[in-house]
Short mmCIF file of C-alpha atoms in Angstrom, two decimals:
data_model
loop_
_atom_site.label_atom_id
_atom_site.label_comp_id
_atom_site.label_asym_id
_atom_site.label_seq_id
_atom_site.Cartn_x
_atom_site.Cartn_y
_atom_site.Cartn_z
CA UNK A 44 30.31 -198.50 91.87
CA UNK A 45 26.92 -199.64 93.04
CA UNK A 46 24.21 -197.07 92.74
CA UNK A 47 22.58 -197.55 96.11
CA UNK A 48 21.97 -195.87 99.45
CA UNK A 49 23.13 -198.23 102.19
CA UNK A 50 22.13 -195.89 104.99
CA UNK A 51 18.43 -195.80 104.06
CA UNK A 52 17.13 -199.41 104.03
CA UNK A 53 13.45 -200.22 103.75
CA UNK A 54 12.04 -199.39 107.12
CA UNK A 55 8.53 -200.76 106.89
CA UNK A 56 9.25 -204.27 105.64
CA UNK A 57 12.35 -206.43 106.17
CA UNK A 58 14.45 -206.86 103.11
CA UNK A 59 13.97 -210.65 103.27
CA UNK A 60 10.23 -210.17 102.76
CA UNK A 61 10.62 -207.68 99.92
CA UNK A 62 13.06 -209.84 97.99
CA UNK A 63 11.73 -213.41 97.71
CA UNK A 64 14.15 -216.27 97.81
CA UNK A 65 15.33 -217.21 94.35
CA UNK A 66 16.02 -220.83 93.36
CA UNK A 67 19.50 -222.22 93.88
CA UNK A 68 22.17 -220.24 92.09
CA UNK A 69 23.31 -223.16 89.94
CA UNK A 70 20.85 -222.44 87.11
CA UNK A 71 21.49 -218.73 87.23
CA UNK A 72 25.21 -219.27 87.30
CA UNK A 73 24.99 -221.49 84.25
CA UNK A 74 23.17 -218.80 82.36
CA UNK A 75 25.73 -216.25 83.39
CA UNK A 76 28.52 -218.53 82.23
CA UNK A 77 26.82 -219.13 78.92
CA UNK A 78 26.29 -215.45 78.48
CA UNK A 79 29.93 -214.82 79.26
CA UNK A 80 31.01 -217.26 76.59
CA UNK A 81 28.62 -215.98 73.94
CA UNK A 82 28.47 -212.34 74.88
CA UNK A 83 31.43 -211.18 76.86
CA UNK A 84 33.85 -212.50 74.30
CA UNK A 85 32.72 -209.41 72.45
CA UNK A 86 33.01 -207.11 75.46
CA UNK A 87 35.96 -204.74 75.56
CA UNK A 88 38.23 -206.52 78.04
CA UNK A 89 40.14 -203.33 78.79
CA UNK A 90 37.02 -201.82 80.35
CA UNK A 91 36.94 -201.75 84.15
CA UNK A 92 34.72 -204.37 85.74
CA UNK A 93 31.19 -203.29 86.51
CA UNK A 94 31.31 -204.92 89.94
CA UNK A 95 33.15 -202.22 91.86
CA UNK A 96 33.64 -201.67 95.55
CA UNK A 97 30.49 -200.55 97.31
CA UNK A 98 30.38 -197.18 99.01
CA UNK A 99 30.41 -198.80 102.47
CA UNK A 100 34.14 -199.54 102.76
CA UNK A 101 35.18 -196.15 101.39
CA UNK A 102 34.91 -194.31 104.73
CA UNK A 103 37.27 -196.92 106.17
CA UNK A 104 39.87 -195.90 103.63
CA UNK A 105 39.15 -192.23 104.06
CA UNK A 106 39.35 -192.19 107.88
CA UNK A 107 43.09 -192.84 108.22
CA UNK A 108 43.76 -190.05 105.77
CA UNK A 109 42.22 -187.51 108.11
CA UNK A 110 44.68 -188.46 110.88
CA UNK A 111 48.04 -186.70 110.70
CA UNK A 112 50.92 -188.95 109.82
CA UNK A 113 53.39 -189.49 112.70
CA UNK A 114 56.38 -187.31 112.06
CA UNK A 115 58.68 -184.84 113.72
CA UNK A 116 57.23 -181.40 114.45
CA UNK A 117 59.39 -179.83 111.82
CA UNK A 118 57.80 -182.09 109.17
CA UNK A 119 54.23 -181.09 109.88
CA UNK A 120 54.20 -178.80 106.85
CA UNK A 121 54.16 -181.95 104.66
CA UNK A 122 50.89 -183.26 106.13
CA UNK A 123 48.52 -181.58 103.59
CA UNK A 124 50.12 -183.64 100.80
CA UNK A 125 49.19 -186.95 102.47
CA UNK A 126 45.47 -186.93 101.52
CA UNK A 127 46.38 -186.34 97.85
CA UNK A 128 48.64 -189.39 97.86
CA UNK A 129 46.31 -191.85 99.61
CA UNK A 130 42.74 -190.70 98.95
CA UNK A 131 41.05 -192.63 96.19
CA UNK A 132 38.68 -190.69 93.87
CA UNK A 133 35.08 -191.37 94.71
CA UNK A 134 32.30 -191.63 92.17
CA UNK A 135 29.07 -189.74 92.78
CA UNK A 136 26.51 -191.58 94.88
CA UNK A 137 22.75 -191.39 95.01
CA UNK A 138 21.09 -188.77 97.14
CA UNK A 139 19.80 -190.16 100.47
CA UNK A 140 16.11 -190.55 101.18
CA UNK A 141 15.09 -192.98 98.41
CA UNK A 142 14.28 -196.54 99.46
CA UNK A 143 15.57 -198.90 96.77
CA UNK A 144 16.64 -202.51 96.53
CA UNK A 145 20.42 -202.84 96.31
CA UNK A 146 21.70 -204.42 93.11
CA UNK A 147 25.23 -205.28 94.21
CA UNK A 148 25.99 -208.88 95.08
CA UNK A 149 22.71 -210.31 93.82
CA UNK A 150 22.74 -213.82 92.44
CA UNK A 151 22.01 -214.02 88.72
CA UNK A 152 23.33 -210.50 88.13
CA UNK A 153 25.94 -209.41 85.64
CA UNK A 154 27.50 -205.96 85.14
CA UNK A 155 30.29 -204.34 83.19
CA UNK A 156 31.46 -200.85 82.33
CA UNK A 157 34.17 -199.07 80.36
CA UNK A 158 35.04 -196.06 78.28
CA UNK A 159 37.20 -194.83 75.43
CA UNK A 160 37.93 -191.43 73.93
CA UNK A 161 34.45 -191.18 72.38
CA UNK A 162 31.94 -192.99 74.58
CA UNK A 163 31.57 -194.47 78.05
CA UNK A 164 29.18 -197.24 79.02
CA UNK A 165 27.77 -199.26 81.88
CA UNK A 166 25.52 -202.33 81.83
CA UNK A 167 23.67 -204.48 84.34
CA UNK A 168 21.49 -207.56 83.91
CA UNK A 169 19.40 -209.02 86.76
CA UNK A 170 17.16 -212.05 87.05
CA UNK A 171 14.47 -210.03 88.80
CA UNK A 172 12.34 -211.04 91.77
CA UNK A 173 9.97 -213.53 90.13
CA UNK A 174 11.75 -215.49 87.40
CA UNK A 175 13.94 -218.45 88.25
CA UNK A 176 16.53 -217.79 85.56
CA UNK A 177 17.72 -214.96 83.35
CA UNK A 178 16.83 -215.22 79.65
CA UNK A 179 18.28 -211.82 78.76
CA UNK A 180 21.63 -211.40 77.02
CA UNK A 181 23.46 -208.24 76.10
CA UNK A 182 26.28 -207.35 73.73
CA UNK A 183 29.03 -204.80 74.30
CA UNK A 184 31.42 -204.77 71.39
CA UNK A 185 32.24 -201.11 70.94
CA UNK A 186 30.89 -199.24 69.18
CA UNK A 187 28.02 -201.75 68.93
CA UNK A 188 25.61 -202.47 71.81
CA UNK A 189 22.62 -204.81 71.87
CA UNK A 190 20.00 -206.22 74.25
CA UNK A 191 18.12 -209.46 73.51
CA UNK A 192 15.24 -210.73 75.66
CA UNK A 193 14.78 -214.49 75.31
CA UNK A 194 11.47 -216.32 75.02
CA UNK A 195 10.68 -219.99 75.17
CA UNK A 196 11.04 -221.10 78.73
CA UNK A 197 13.88 -222.54 80.75
CA UNK A 198 17.01 -223.55 78.78
CA UNK A 199 15.57 -222.08 75.58
CA UNK A 200 15.07 -218.31 75.89
CA UNK A 201 18.60 -217.74 77.13
CA UNK A 202 19.94 -219.95 74.31
CA UNK A 203 18.09 -217.90 71.69
CA UNK A 204 19.29 -214.59 73.14
CA UNK A 205 22.87 -215.89 73.40
CA UNK A 206 22.84 -217.03 69.75
CA UNK A 207 21.39 -213.67 68.74
CA UNK A 208 23.98 -211.47 70.47
CA UNK A 209 26.79 -213.70 69.23
CA UNK A 210 25.60 -213.39 65.63
CA UNK A 211 24.96 -209.64 65.88
CA UNK A 212 28.46 -209.14 67.25
CA UNK A 213 29.94 -211.07 64.31
CA UNK A 214 27.83 -209.44 61.58
CA UNK A 215 27.60 -205.85 62.86
CA UNK A 216 29.26 -203.22 60.63
CA UNK A 217 32.18 -201.08 61.73
CA UNK A 218 30.37 -197.83 60.96
CA UNK A 219 26.90 -196.44 61.63
CA UNK A 220 25.25 -198.16 58.67
CA UNK A 221 21.73 -199.00 59.82
CA UNK A 222 21.04 -201.18 56.78
CA UNK A 223 23.96 -203.46 57.61
CA UNK A 224 23.02 -203.44 61.30
CA UNK A 225 19.49 -204.50 60.36
CA UNK A 226 20.98 -207.24 58.20
CA UNK A 227 22.97 -208.43 61.23
CA UNK A 228 19.75 -208.83 63.23
CA UNK A 229 18.12 -210.66 60.32
CA UNK A 230 21.15 -212.98 60.21
CA UNK A 231 20.67 -213.54 63.94
CA UNK A 232 17.07 -214.57 63.21
CA UNK A 233 18.31 -217.23 60.80
CA UNK A 234 20.89 -218.38 63.35
CA UNK A 235 18.24 -218.79 66.06
CA UNK A 236 16.01 -220.81 63.71
CA UNK A 237 18.97 -222.96 62.69
CA UNK A 238 19.97 -223.44 66.33
CA UNK A 239 16.51 -224.77 67.18
CA UNK A 240 16.69 -227.17 64.22
CA UNK A 241 20.11 -228.41 65.33
CA UNK A 242 19.00 -228.97 68.93
CA UNK A 243 20.76 -226.00 70.52
CA UNK A 244 17.58 -225.16 72.40
CA UNK A 245 13.93 -225.88 71.92
CA UNK A 246 11.61 -225.52 68.95
CA UNK A 247 9.73 -222.26 69.17
CA UNK A 248 12.42 -220.45 71.11
CA UNK A 249 12.98 -216.85 70.17
CA UNK A 250 14.07 -213.44 71.41
CA UNK A 251 13.86 -209.72 70.84
CA UNK A 252 16.81 -207.69 69.57
CA UNK A 253 17.55 -203.99 69.92
CA UNK A 254 20.96 -202.84 68.70
CA UNK A 255 22.66 -199.46 68.46
CA UNK A 256 25.99 -198.60 66.86
CA UNK A 257 27.47 -195.19 67.65
CA UNK A 258 30.01 -193.74 65.22
CA UNK A 259 30.88 -190.09 65.77
CA UNK A 260 27.68 -188.07 65.70
CA UNK A 261 25.66 -190.82 63.98
CA UNK A 262 23.85 -193.69 65.69
CA UNK A 263 22.52 -196.59 63.64
CA UNK A 264 19.58 -198.46 65.18
CA UNK A 265 18.08 -201.84 64.30
CA UNK A 266 15.18 -203.29 66.27
CA UNK A 267 12.79 -206.23 66.54
CA UNK A 268 10.41 -206.96 69.44
CA UNK A 269 9.54 -205.01 72.58
CA UNK A 270 12.99 -204.25 73.96
CA UNK A 271 13.60 -200.53 73.71
CA UNK A 272 16.17 -197.86 72.92
CA UNK A 273 15.87 -194.40 74.49
CA UNK A 274 17.81 -191.22 73.83
CA UNK A 275 18.29 -188.66 76.59
CA UNK A 276 19.07 -185.35 74.90
CA UNK A 277 19.30 -182.03 76.77
CA UNK A 278 17.53 -183.58 79.77
CA UNK A 279 14.58 -184.93 77.76
CA UNK A 280 14.02 -188.65 77.26
CA UNK A 281 12.77 -189.80 73.86
CA UNK A 282 11.91 -193.38 72.93
CA UNK A 283 13.36 -193.95 69.47
CA UNK A 284 12.07 -197.50 68.85
CA UNK A 285 8.54 -198.76 68.42
CA UNK A 286 7.44 -201.96 70.21
CA UNK A 287 6.38 -204.83 68.00
CA UNK A 288 3.65 -205.90 70.39
CA UNK A 289 -0.09 -206.23 70.60
CA UNK A 290 -0.48 -203.47 73.20
CA UNK A 291 1.59 -201.07 71.08
CA UNK A 292 -0.87 -201.56 68.26
CA UNK A 293 -3.68 -200.78 70.71
CA UNK A 294 -1.86 -197.61 71.76
CA UNK A 295 -1.35 -196.61 68.12
CA UNK A 296 -5.04 -197.18 67.51
CA UNK A 297 -5.91 -194.95 70.45
CA UNK A 298 -7.70 -197.71 72.36
CA UNK A 299 -5.39 -197.58 75.40
CA UNK A 300 -2.78 -195.20 76.77
CA UNK A 301 0.92 -195.87 77.18
CA UNK A 302 0.50 -196.17 80.96
CA UNK A 303 -2.32 -198.67 80.48
CA UNK A 304 -0.13 -200.66 78.09
CA UNK A 305 2.43 -201.24 80.85
CA UNK A 306 -0.10 -203.15 82.97
CA UNK A 307 -2.25 -204.60 80.20
CA UNK A 308 -2.75 -208.38 80.57
CA UNK A 309 -1.68 -208.92 76.94
CA UNK A 310 1.47 -206.85 77.16
CA UNK A 311 3.68 -209.94 76.70
CA UNK A 312 2.23 -210.73 73.26
CA UNK A 313 4.90 -209.87 70.67
CA UNK A 314 3.99 -209.48 67.01
CA UNK A 315 7.54 -209.71 65.64
CA UNK A 316 10.57 -211.53 67.08
CA UNK A 317 13.62 -213.56 66.15
CA UNK A 318 13.27 -217.32 65.77
CA UNK A 319 9.80 -217.77 64.34
CA UNK A 320 9.63 -216.36 60.80
CA UNK A 321 12.48 -216.85 58.29
CA UNK A 322 11.23 -213.77 56.43
CA UNK A 323 11.30 -211.57 59.52
CA UNK A 324 12.78 -208.11 58.90
CA UNK A 325 14.20 -205.55 61.30
CA UNK A 326 13.30 -201.90 61.61
CA UNK A 327 16.42 -199.83 61.01
CA UNK A 328 17.26 -196.14 60.79
CA UNK A 329 19.93 -193.64 61.82
CA UNK A 330 19.77 -190.55 64.01
CA UNK A 331 22.21 -187.86 65.09
CA UNK A 332 23.75 -187.75 68.56
CA UNK A 333 25.91 -185.10 70.17
CA UNK A 334 28.21 -184.59 73.12
CA UNK A 335 26.37 -185.13 76.41
CA UNK A 336 23.67 -187.41 74.97
CA UNK A 337 22.84 -190.60 76.88
CA UNK A 338 21.58 -193.74 75.11
CA UNK A 339 19.64 -196.40 77.03
CA UNK A 340 19.00 -199.92 75.75
CA UNK A 341 16.76 -202.11 77.91
CA UNK A 342 14.59 -205.19 77.95
CA UNK A 343 10.90 -204.94 78.82
CA UNK A 344 11.79 -205.92 82.38
CA UNK A 345 12.53 -202.21 82.85
CA UNK A 346 10.00 -200.54 80.56
CA UNK A 347 7.09 -202.67 81.82
CA UNK A 348 7.86 -201.88 85.47
CA UNK A 349 9.06 -198.27 85.39
CA UNK A 350 7.25 -195.46 83.53
CA UNK A 351 9.18 -193.36 81.05
CA UNK A 352 8.94 -190.32 83.29
CA UNK A 353 10.83 -192.10 86.07
CA UNK A 354 13.34 -193.53 83.60
CA UNK A 355 14.00 -189.96 82.50
CA UNK A 356 14.36 -188.76 86.10
CA UNK A 357 16.85 -191.50 86.99
CA UNK A 358 18.79 -191.08 83.76
CA UNK A 359 19.13 -187.34 84.32
CA UNK A 360 20.16 -187.63 87.97
CA UNK A 361 22.74 -190.41 87.54
CA UNK A 362 26.28 -189.16 87.14
CA UNK A 363 27.85 -192.13 85.32
CA UNK A 364 26.52 -194.72 82.87
CA UNK A 365 27.10 -197.55 85.35
CA UNK A 366 25.31 -195.66 88.08
CA UNK A 367 22.41 -194.98 85.70
CA UNK A 368 22.18 -198.68 84.78
CA UNK A 369 22.26 -199.68 88.46
CA UNK A 370 19.65 -197.13 89.43
CA UNK A 371 17.29 -198.21 86.64
CA UNK A 372 17.63 -201.90 87.53
CA UNK A 373 17.10 -201.05 91.19
CA UNK A 374 13.94 -199.08 90.30
CA UNK A 375 12.57 -202.07 88.37
CA UNK A 376 13.31 -204.38 91.29
CA UNK A 377 11.67 -201.96 93.71
CA UNK A 378 8.60 -201.84 91.47
CA UNK A 379 8.25 -205.63 91.66
CA UNK A 380 10.92 -207.09 89.37
CA UNK A 381 8.40 -209.27 87.56
CA UNK A 382 10.74 -210.02 84.65
CA UNK A 383 14.42 -210.22 83.85
CA UNK A 384 15.94 -206.75 83.71
CA UNK A 385 18.80 -205.72 81.42
CA UNK A 386 19.98 -202.14 80.93
CA UNK A 387 22.87 -200.71 78.91
CA UNK A 388 23.64 -196.99 79.25
CA UNK A 389 26.02 -195.27 76.83
CA UNK A 390 27.22 -191.67 77.13
CA UNK A 391 28.51 -189.75 74.11
CA UNK A 392 31.73 -188.03 75.17
CA UNK A 393 33.08 -186.86 71.81
CA UNK A 394 30.90 -186.85 68.73
CA UNK A 395 33.80 -185.77 66.52
CA UNK A 396 31.96 -182.69 65.24
CA UNK A 397 34.52 -180.25 66.64
CA UNK A 398 37.41 -182.29 65.24
CA UNK A 399 35.63 -182.54 61.89
CA UNK A 400 35.04 -178.78 61.92
CA UNK A 401 38.69 -178.15 62.67
CA UNK A 402 39.70 -180.58 59.96
CA UNK A 403 37.29 -178.92 57.56
CA UNK A 404 38.65 -175.49 58.47
CA UNK A 405 42.21 -176.65 57.98
CA UNK A 406 41.28 -178.35 54.74
CA UNK A 407 39.44 -175.27 53.56
CA UNK A 408 42.39 -173.06 54.48
CA UNK A 409 44.74 -175.39 52.63
CA UNK A 410 42.47 -175.35 49.60
CA UNK A 411 42.39 -171.55 49.73
CA UNK A 412 46.17 -171.39 50.02
CA UNK A 413 46.61 -173.85 47.15
CA UNK A 414 44.14 -171.89 45.05
CA UNK A 415 45.94 -168.64 45.81
CA UNK A 416 49.28 -170.23 44.94
CA UNK A 417 47.87 -171.54 41.68
CA UNK A 418 46.42 -168.14 40.87
CA UNK A 419 49.73 -166.51 41.73
CA UNK A 420 51.58 -169.01 39.55
CA UNK A 421 49.20 -168.36 36.68
CA UNK A 422 49.38 -164.60 37.13
CA UNK A 423 53.14 -164.48 37.57
CA UNK A 424 53.61 -166.98 34.78
CA UNK A 425 51.51 -164.80 32.53
CA UNK A 426 53.45 -161.73 33.57
CA UNK A 427 56.81 -163.38 32.92
CA UNK A 428 55.55 -164.84 29.64
CA UNK A 429 54.34 -161.40 28.59
CA UNK A 430 57.57 -159.76 29.74
CA UNK A 431 59.61 -162.23 27.73
CA UNK A 432 58.12 -160.85 24.53
CA UNK A 433 58.63 -157.19 25.45
CA UNK A 434 61.63 -154.94 24.58
CA UNK A 435 62.63 -151.48 25.66
CA UNK A 436 65.54 -149.03 25.68
CA UNK A 437 66.81 -147.96 29.05
CA UNK A 438 69.78 -146.55 30.88
CA UNK A 439 72.81 -148.77 31.36
CA UNK A 440 75.13 -146.64 33.45
CA UNK A 441 75.92 -143.59 31.25
CA UNK A 442 74.91 -145.19 27.99
CA UNK A 443 71.78 -146.54 26.35
CA UNK A 444 71.07 -150.27 26.85
CA UNK A 445 68.71 -152.71 25.10
CA UNK A 446 66.52 -154.67 27.54
CA UNK A 447 64.17 -157.63 27.10
CA UNK A 448 61.11 -157.59 29.39
CA UNK A 449 59.36 -154.91 31.42
CA UNK A 450 61.04 -152.29 33.56
CA UNK A 451 59.99 -153.40 37.07
CA UNK A 452 60.09 -156.15 39.76
CA UNK A 453 57.70 -158.72 41.26
CA UNK A 454 58.56 -160.01 44.75
CA UNK A 455 62.10 -158.78 44.24
CA UNK A 456 62.44 -160.56 40.90
CA UNK A 457 63.35 -158.32 37.97
CA UNK A 458 61.06 -158.58 34.99
CA UNK A 459 63.79 -157.65 32.50
CA UNK A 460 67.37 -158.41 31.60
CA UNK A 461 70.03 -156.43 29.73
CA UNK A 462 70.58 -157.90 26.29
CA UNK A 463 73.03 -155.46 24.71
CA UNK A 464 74.95 -152.33 25.59
CA UNK A 465 75.59 -149.42 23.19
CA UNK A 466 78.08 -146.57 22.88
CA UNK A 467 75.35 -143.95 22.78
CA UNK A 468 75.82 -141.55 25.67
CA UNK A 469 72.61 -140.56 27.44
CA UNK A 470 73.99 -137.05 27.92
CA UNK A 471 74.24 -136.62 24.15
CA UNK A 472 70.51 -137.19 23.69
CA UNK A 473 67.84 -134.52 23.91
CA UNK A 474 66.64 -133.85 27.48
CA UNK A 475 63.16 -135.27 26.92
CA UNK A 476 64.53 -138.52 25.46
CA UNK A 477 67.02 -138.89 28.32
CA UNK A 478 64.24 -138.41 30.88
CA UNK A 479 62.09 -141.06 29.19
CA UNK A 480 64.98 -143.51 29.15
CA UNK A 481 65.60 -142.99 32.86
CA UNK A 482 61.91 -143.32 33.86
CA UNK A 483 60.46 -146.49 32.39
CA UNK A 484 62.43 -146.62 29.17
CA UNK A 485 61.35 -146.36 25.56
CA UNK A 486 59.24 -149.36 24.54
CA UNK A 487 59.96 -151.04 21.22
CA UNK A 488 58.38 -154.05 19.55
CA UNK A 489 61.48 -156.14 18.97
CA UNK A 490 65.20 -156.31 19.36
CA UNK A 491 65.63 -155.27 15.76
CA UNK A 492 63.54 -152.19 16.34
CA UNK A 493 65.62 -151.44 19.41
CA UNK A 494 68.81 -151.62 17.33
CA UNK A 495 67.24 -149.38 14.70
CA UNK A 496 66.21 -146.84 17.33
CA UNK A 497 69.72 -146.82 18.82
CA UNK A 498 71.16 -146.32 15.33
CA UNK A 499 68.82 -143.40 14.76
CA UNK A 500 69.97 -141.91 18.07
CA UNK A 501 73.57 -142.32 16.92
CA UNK A 502 72.81 -140.73 13.54
CA UNK A 503 71.10 -137.76 15.16
CA UNK A 504 73.97 -137.29 17.60
CA UNK A 505 76.54 -137.49 14.79
CA UNK A 506 74.55 -135.03 12.72
CA UNK A 507 74.38 -132.58 15.59
CA UNK A 508 78.09 -132.94 16.22
CA UNK A 509 78.89 -132.44 12.53
CA UNK A 510 76.71 -129.37 12.32
CA UNK A 511 78.35 -127.89 15.40
CA UNK A 512 81.81 -128.58 13.95
CA UNK A 513 80.93 -126.97 10.65
CA UNK A 514 79.63 -123.86 12.37
CA UNK A 515 82.80 -123.65 14.44
CA UNK A 516 84.94 -123.97 11.33
CA UNK A 517 82.96 -121.29 9.56
CA UNK A 518 83.43 -118.89 12.40
CA UNK A 519 87.14 -119.61 12.46
CA UNK A 520 87.44 -118.97 8.73
CA UNK A 521 85.86 -115.55 9.12
CA UNK A 522 88.52 -114.58 11.67
CA UNK A 523 86.17 -114.60 14.50
CA UNK A 524 87.06 -117.75 16.36
CA UNK A 525 85.03 -116.66 19.29
CA UNK A 526 81.98 -116.67 17.11
CA UNK A 527 81.14 -112.95 17.84
CA UNK A 528 79.60 -110.77 15.10
CA UNK A 529 81.79 -108.19 13.25
CA UNK A 530 81.43 -104.45 14.19
CA UNK A 531 78.77 -102.50 12.31
CA UNK A 532 81.22 -99.76 11.02
CA UNK A 533 83.30 -102.38 9.22
CA UNK A 534 86.55 -101.52 11.02
CA UNK A 535 89.20 -104.15 11.19
CA UNK A 536 92.04 -104.77 13.54
CA UNK A 537 95.54 -104.81 12.07
CA UNK A 538 98.31 -107.18 12.88
CA UNK A 539 99.87 -104.70 15.28
CA UNK A 540 96.65 -104.63 17.17
CA UNK A 541 95.91 -100.96 16.54
CA UNK A 542 92.68 -99.83 15.13
CA UNK A 543 93.18 -99.45 11.36
CA UNK A 544 90.16 -97.23 11.13
CA UNK A 545 91.55 -94.85 13.69
CA UNK A 546 94.91 -94.84 11.92
CA UNK A 547 93.20 -94.14 8.68
CA UNK A 548 91.35 -91.24 10.17
CA UNK A 549 94.46 -89.85 11.71
CA UNK A 550 96.24 -90.20 8.41
CA UNK A 551 93.55 -88.31 6.66
CA UNK A 552 93.81 -85.56 9.17
CA UNK A 553 97.50 -85.38 8.79
CA UNK A 554 97.18 -85.31 5.08
CA UNK A 555 94.74 -82.55 5.34
CA UNK A 556 96.97 -80.69 7.60
CA UNK A 557 99.87 -81.26 5.29
CA UNK A 558 97.84 -80.16 2.39
CA UNK A 559 96.88 -77.06 4.12
CA UNK A 560 100.39 -76.42 5.00
CA UNK A 561 101.42 -77.04 1.49
CA UNK A 562 98.82 -74.69 0.30
CA UNK A 563 99.95 -72.13 2.65
CA UNK A 564 103.42 -72.64 1.69
CA UNK A 565 102.54 -72.62 -1.93
CA UNK A 566 100.57 -69.55 -1.63
CA UNK A 567 103.27 -68.06 0.29
CA UNK A 568 105.67 -69.15 -2.31
CA UNK A 569 103.62 -67.68 -4.89
#
């Protein structure tokens, strides 16, 4: 969409007097065609055309939407949906009150725009108000962008810039490698020199070259001449390239200011350019960019007419890259348009940092999980390897069993297995041994030692049983099967069950009585 205000034309001077008549459009059209062949072959064809409908006809489309659609009264509740179906989205427009020269529909102009998931861009090139033809060329071959300002007069400067952008597009790297991007510009220098030798222009033709390649959060830059690359970050405009010009050297030396350099009579003297020196080299470096950054590439037709402060203001206030490019070209035309003007504006939509952070987090988490699994495998493997060499005696039902391993589980996996059962009853063992067998088992060093321990248990049990049997037999032999001790008076029970001691006592008494009786009788007999 054109970045213009059609309701605020220049009031003091007619537009025909502000914009001088340019020569017939044939020469300009030829340049545009040549640029299309050399440049726009590298432009992303899927991008929407830069020449969009101007804001003027939009109210015509919007007006019918405001009228209710003819329908029955009972269908009136569907009317609010009509604007959503027919209203076309409108891009932001410039604020009213600023008198500018419109850029739409001008002869010798070229524009294009587009976007993908990572960047969006807009570009415009204009012949200006003084020159008869446009010597600028620009390259849009995402993610590489370049501006070349031709030198050498009619039918030469535009040839040099066309050769340069064509070569840069072919040689540019796929990633933000500034060394390779600088090599592409140096190859373009050789191509321009060779083109002059082969008659594809004029001897002495040349051009500037400023290229930027955006890859994620890195931007590679290569630069020769006085075309410029700016970076708008957080609302502040920074010029990231240094002009290879005589006035720039004066500024660096402190002899003039940057504002004085814009109007200095020697501002067109360039100290380094493509097409003159086979040993020419390009400045190249890389910088970081982030979401929301805006990159501006331009020829000196903008920077020599519009101060950096106004470039910053227009770049900040423009909603879209195409609108920013249009506004900057319009500002240069309004300031006089003394040279060809070419502007490319690129917005960084997704620098890939968040995705890289997520990927790094996922990768880190996976590495942690893998490390934990490896540690667990090592630990569990060590535990199982250790358990394999361990033996213990434990309870197997009611008897003693021989186990290999450790009495316990890991993640529900038993660390031991029953190797052999025995006939040794746990109940026959001493209480302390039985308790130990039931709670953790009795550790032994080997299976053989386990067998020996079980045999010792069996021997002890048999010995205890034998001893108990012998004691029982002894008690039985003594006539006391119950195992009770004999009475202290030594009395014994007879077979009839009467107390022999009592009988004996009674007998003695009887005898005594009989004896007495006998005595009596005897005495009486005597």
